[in-house]
PDB file of C-alpha atoms in Angstrom:
ATOM      1  CA  UNK A   1       0.000   0.000   0.000  1.00  0.00           C
ATOM      2  CA  UNK A   2       1.134   3.526  -0.600  1.00  0.00           C
ATOM      3  CA  UNK A   3       1.781   5.954   2.254  1.00  0.00           C
ATOM      4  CA  UNK A   4      -1.410   7.949   1.680  1.00  0.00           C
ATOM      5  CA  UNK A   5      -3.605   4.853   1.805  1.00  0.00           C
ATOM      6  CA  UNK A   6      -1.843   3.635   4.967  1.00  0.00           C
ATOM      7  CA  UNK A   7      -2.504   7.000   6.600  1.00  0.00           C
ATOM      8  CA  UNK A   8      -6.226   6.808   5.779  1.00  0.00           C
ATOM      9  CA  UNK A   9      -6.429   3.241   7.075  1.00  0.00           C
ATOM     10  CA  UNK A  10      -4.881   4.341  10.380  1.00  0.00           C
ATOM     11  CA  UNK A  11      -7.411   7.166  10.651  1.00  0.00           C
ATOM     12  CA  UNK A  12     -10.248   4.673  10.199  1.00  0.00           C
ATOM     13  CA  UNK A  13      -8.988   2.706  13.205  1.00  0.00           C
ATOM     14  CA  UNK A  14      -9.215   5.766  15.459  1.00  0.00           C
ATOM     15  CA  UNK A  15     -12.345   6.298  17.570  1.00  0.00           C
ATOM     16  CA  UNK A  16     -14.908   8.387  15.696  1.00  0.00           C
ATOM     17  CA  UNK A  17     -17.215  10.858  17.391  1.00  0.00           C
ATOM     18  CA  UNK A  18     -20.532  11.364  15.660  1.00  0.00           C
ATOM     19  CA  UNK A  19     -22.796  14.268  16.517  1.00  0.00           C
ATOM     20  CA  UNK A  20     -26.090  15.271  14.979  1.00  0.00           C
ATOM     21  CA  UNK A  21     -28.043  18.457  14.464  1.00  0.00           C
ATOM     22  CA  UNK A  22     -31.767  18.832  13.956  1.00  0.00           C
ATOM     23  CA  UNK A  23     -32.888  19.638  10.425  1.00  0.00           C
ATOM     24  CA  UNK A  24     -35.329  22.531  10.620  1.00  0.00           C
ATOM     25  CA  UNK A  25     -35.921  22.473   6.854  1.00  0.00           C
ATOM     26  CA  UNK A  26     -36.616  18.855   5.904  1.00  0.00           C
ATOM     27  CA  UNK A  27     -36.330  19.710   2.195  1.00  0.00           C
ATOM     28  CA  UNK A  28     -32.576  20.108   2.689  1.00  0.00           C
ATOM     29  CA  UNK A  29     -32.328  16.516   3.983  1.00  0.00           C
ATOM     30  CA  UNK A  30     -33.172  14.953   0.608  1.00  0.00           C
ATOM     31  CA  UNK A  31     -30.613  12.278  -0.238  1.00  0.00           C
ATOM     32  CA  UNK A  32     -28.845  12.486   3.117  1.00  0.00           C
ATOM     33  CA  UNK A  33     -28.372   9.795   5.736  1.00  0.00           C
ATOM     34  CA  UNK A  34     -30.469  10.920   8.707  1.00  0.00           C
ATOM     35  CA  UNK A  35     -31.705   9.821  12.083  1.00  0.00           C
ATOM     36  CA  UNK A  36     -35.454   9.958  12.719  1.00  0.00           C
ATOM     37  CA  UNK A  37     -36.377  10.760  16.330  1.00  0.00           C
ATOM     38  CA  UNK A  38     -39.648  11.086  18.175  1.00  0.00           C
ATOM     39  CA  UNK A  39     -39.940  12.325  21.753  1.00  0.00           C
ATOM     40  CA  UNK A  40     -36.190  11.999  22.206  1.00  0.00           C
ATOM     41  CA  UNK A  41     -36.043   8.367  21.060  1.00  0.00           C
ATOM     42  CA  UNK A  42     -34.222   7.171  17.951  1.00  0.00           C
ATOM     43  CA  UNK A  43     -36.753   5.537  15.619  1.00  0.00           C
ATOM     44  CA  UNK A  44     -34.722   4.838  12.514  1.00  0.00           C
ATOM     45  CA  UNK A  45     -31.551   5.689  10.627  1.00  0.00           C
ATOM     46  CA  UNK A  46     -31.596   5.748   6.849  1.00  0.00           C
ATOM     47  CA  UNK A  47     -31.346   7.698   3.632  1.00  0.00           C
ATOM     48  CA  UNK A  48     -34.030  10.248   2.812  1.00  0.00           C
ATOM     49  CA  UNK A  49     -35.618   8.935  -0.371  1.00  0.00           C
ATOM     50  CA  UNK A  50     -38.085  11.799  -0.871  1.00  0.00           C
ATOM     51  CA  UNK A  51     -39.476  14.880   0.845  1.00  0.00           C
ATOM     52  CA  UNK A  52     -42.947  16.371   0.392  1.00  0.00           C
ATOM     53  CA  UNK A  53     -42.925  19.709  -1.445  1.00  0.00           C
ATOM     54  CA  UNK A  54     -43.997  21.528   1.730  1.00  0.00           C
ATOM     55  CA  UNK A  55     -41.247  19.829   3.779  1.00  0.00           C
ATOM     56  CA  UNK A  56     -43.578  18.234   6.318  1.00  0.00           C
ATOM     57  CA  UNK A  57     -43.100  14.588   5.323  1.00  0.00           C
ATOM     58  CA  UNK A  58     -39.991  12.509   4.621  1.00  0.00           C
ATOM     59  CA  UNK A  59     -39.685   9.017   3.201  1.00  0.00           C
ATOM     60  CA  UNK A  60     -36.766   6.893   4.343  1.00  0.00           C
ATOM     61  CA  UNK A  61     -35.582   4.388   1.745  1.00  0.00           C
ATOM     62  CA  UNK A  62     -35.881   0.693   2.433  1.00  0.00           C
ATOM     63  CA  UNK A  63     -32.706  -1.082   3.453  1.00  0.00           C
ATOM     64  CA  UNK A  64     -32.231  -4.742   4.277  1.00  0.00           C
ATOM     65  CA  UNK A  65     -35.314  -5.964   6.137  1.00  0.00           C
ATOM     66  CA  UNK A  66     -36.605  -2.416   6.748  1.00  0.00           C
ATOM     67  CA  UNK A  67     -39.153  -1.230   4.213  1.00  0.00           C
ATOM     68  CA  UNK A  68     -39.573   2.313   2.893  1.00  0.00           C
ATOM     69  CA  UNK A  69     -41.181   4.408   5.627  1.00  0.00           C
ATOM     70  CA  UNK A  70     -42.996   7.736   5.874  1.00  0.00           C
ATOM     71  CA  UNK A  71     -42.544  10.144   8.802  1.00  0.00           C
ATOM     72  CA  UNK A  72     -44.639  13.279   9.404  1.00  0.00           C
ATOM     73  CA  UNK A  73     -43.533  16.369  11.298  1.00  0.00           C
ATOM     74  CA  UNK A  74     -47.121  16.816  12.592  1.00  0.00           C
ATOM     75  CA  UNK A  75     -46.865  13.452  14.383  1.00  0.00           C
ATOM     76  CA  UNK A  76     -43.861  14.635  16.389  1.00  0.00           C
ATOM     77  CA  UNK A  77     -41.076  13.181  14.268  1.00  0.00           C
ATOM     78  CA  UNK A  78     -37.787  15.039  13.914  1.00  0.00           C
ATOM     79  CA  UNK A  79     -35.057  14.658  11.310  1.00  0.00           C
ATOM     80  CA  UNK A  80     -31.504  14.757  12.656  1.00  0.00           C
ATOM     81  CA  UNK A  81     -28.495  14.953  10.332  1.00  0.00           C
ATOM     82  CA  UNK A  82     -25.381  13.167  11.651  1.00  0.00           C
ATOM     83  CA  UNK A  83     -22.079  15.006  11.374  1.00  0.00           C
ATOM     84  CA  UNK A  84     -18.715  13.226  11.405  1.00  0.00           C
ATOM     85  CA  UNK A  85     -15.565  15.184  12.214  1.00  0.00           C
ATOM     86  CA  UNK A  86     -17.309  18.392  11.159  1.00  0.00           C
ATOM     87  CA  UNK A  87     -18.426  16.971   7.799  1.00  0.00           C
ATOM     88  CA  UNK A  88     -21.863  15.760   6.781  1.00  0.00           C
ATOM     89  CA  UNK A  89     -22.028  11.972   6.263  1.00  0.00           C
ATOM     90  CA  UNK A  90     -23.951  12.247   3.012  1.00  0.00           C
ATOM     91  CA  UNK A  91     -25.110  14.736   0.457  1.00  0.00           C
TER      92      UNK A  91
END
């Protein structure tokens, strides 16, 4: 392996701190990996497949055994966008 690749591999072994911030405008979450929360509890993590035009509904893409799911702001759901080392994980 070259030196650059070795350096990146070593960085991957280091502990990683992940933080998240709430997405006020759900339209901006389209295509991103997000965490869905409700009343402080994590409900699901996945990629935003679609967002309603008015930004009040998100669809999380199916993955593995989890099917595509719809979450509504009016029902108390929140969209949180994870951040890794100061950079967004997706999008």
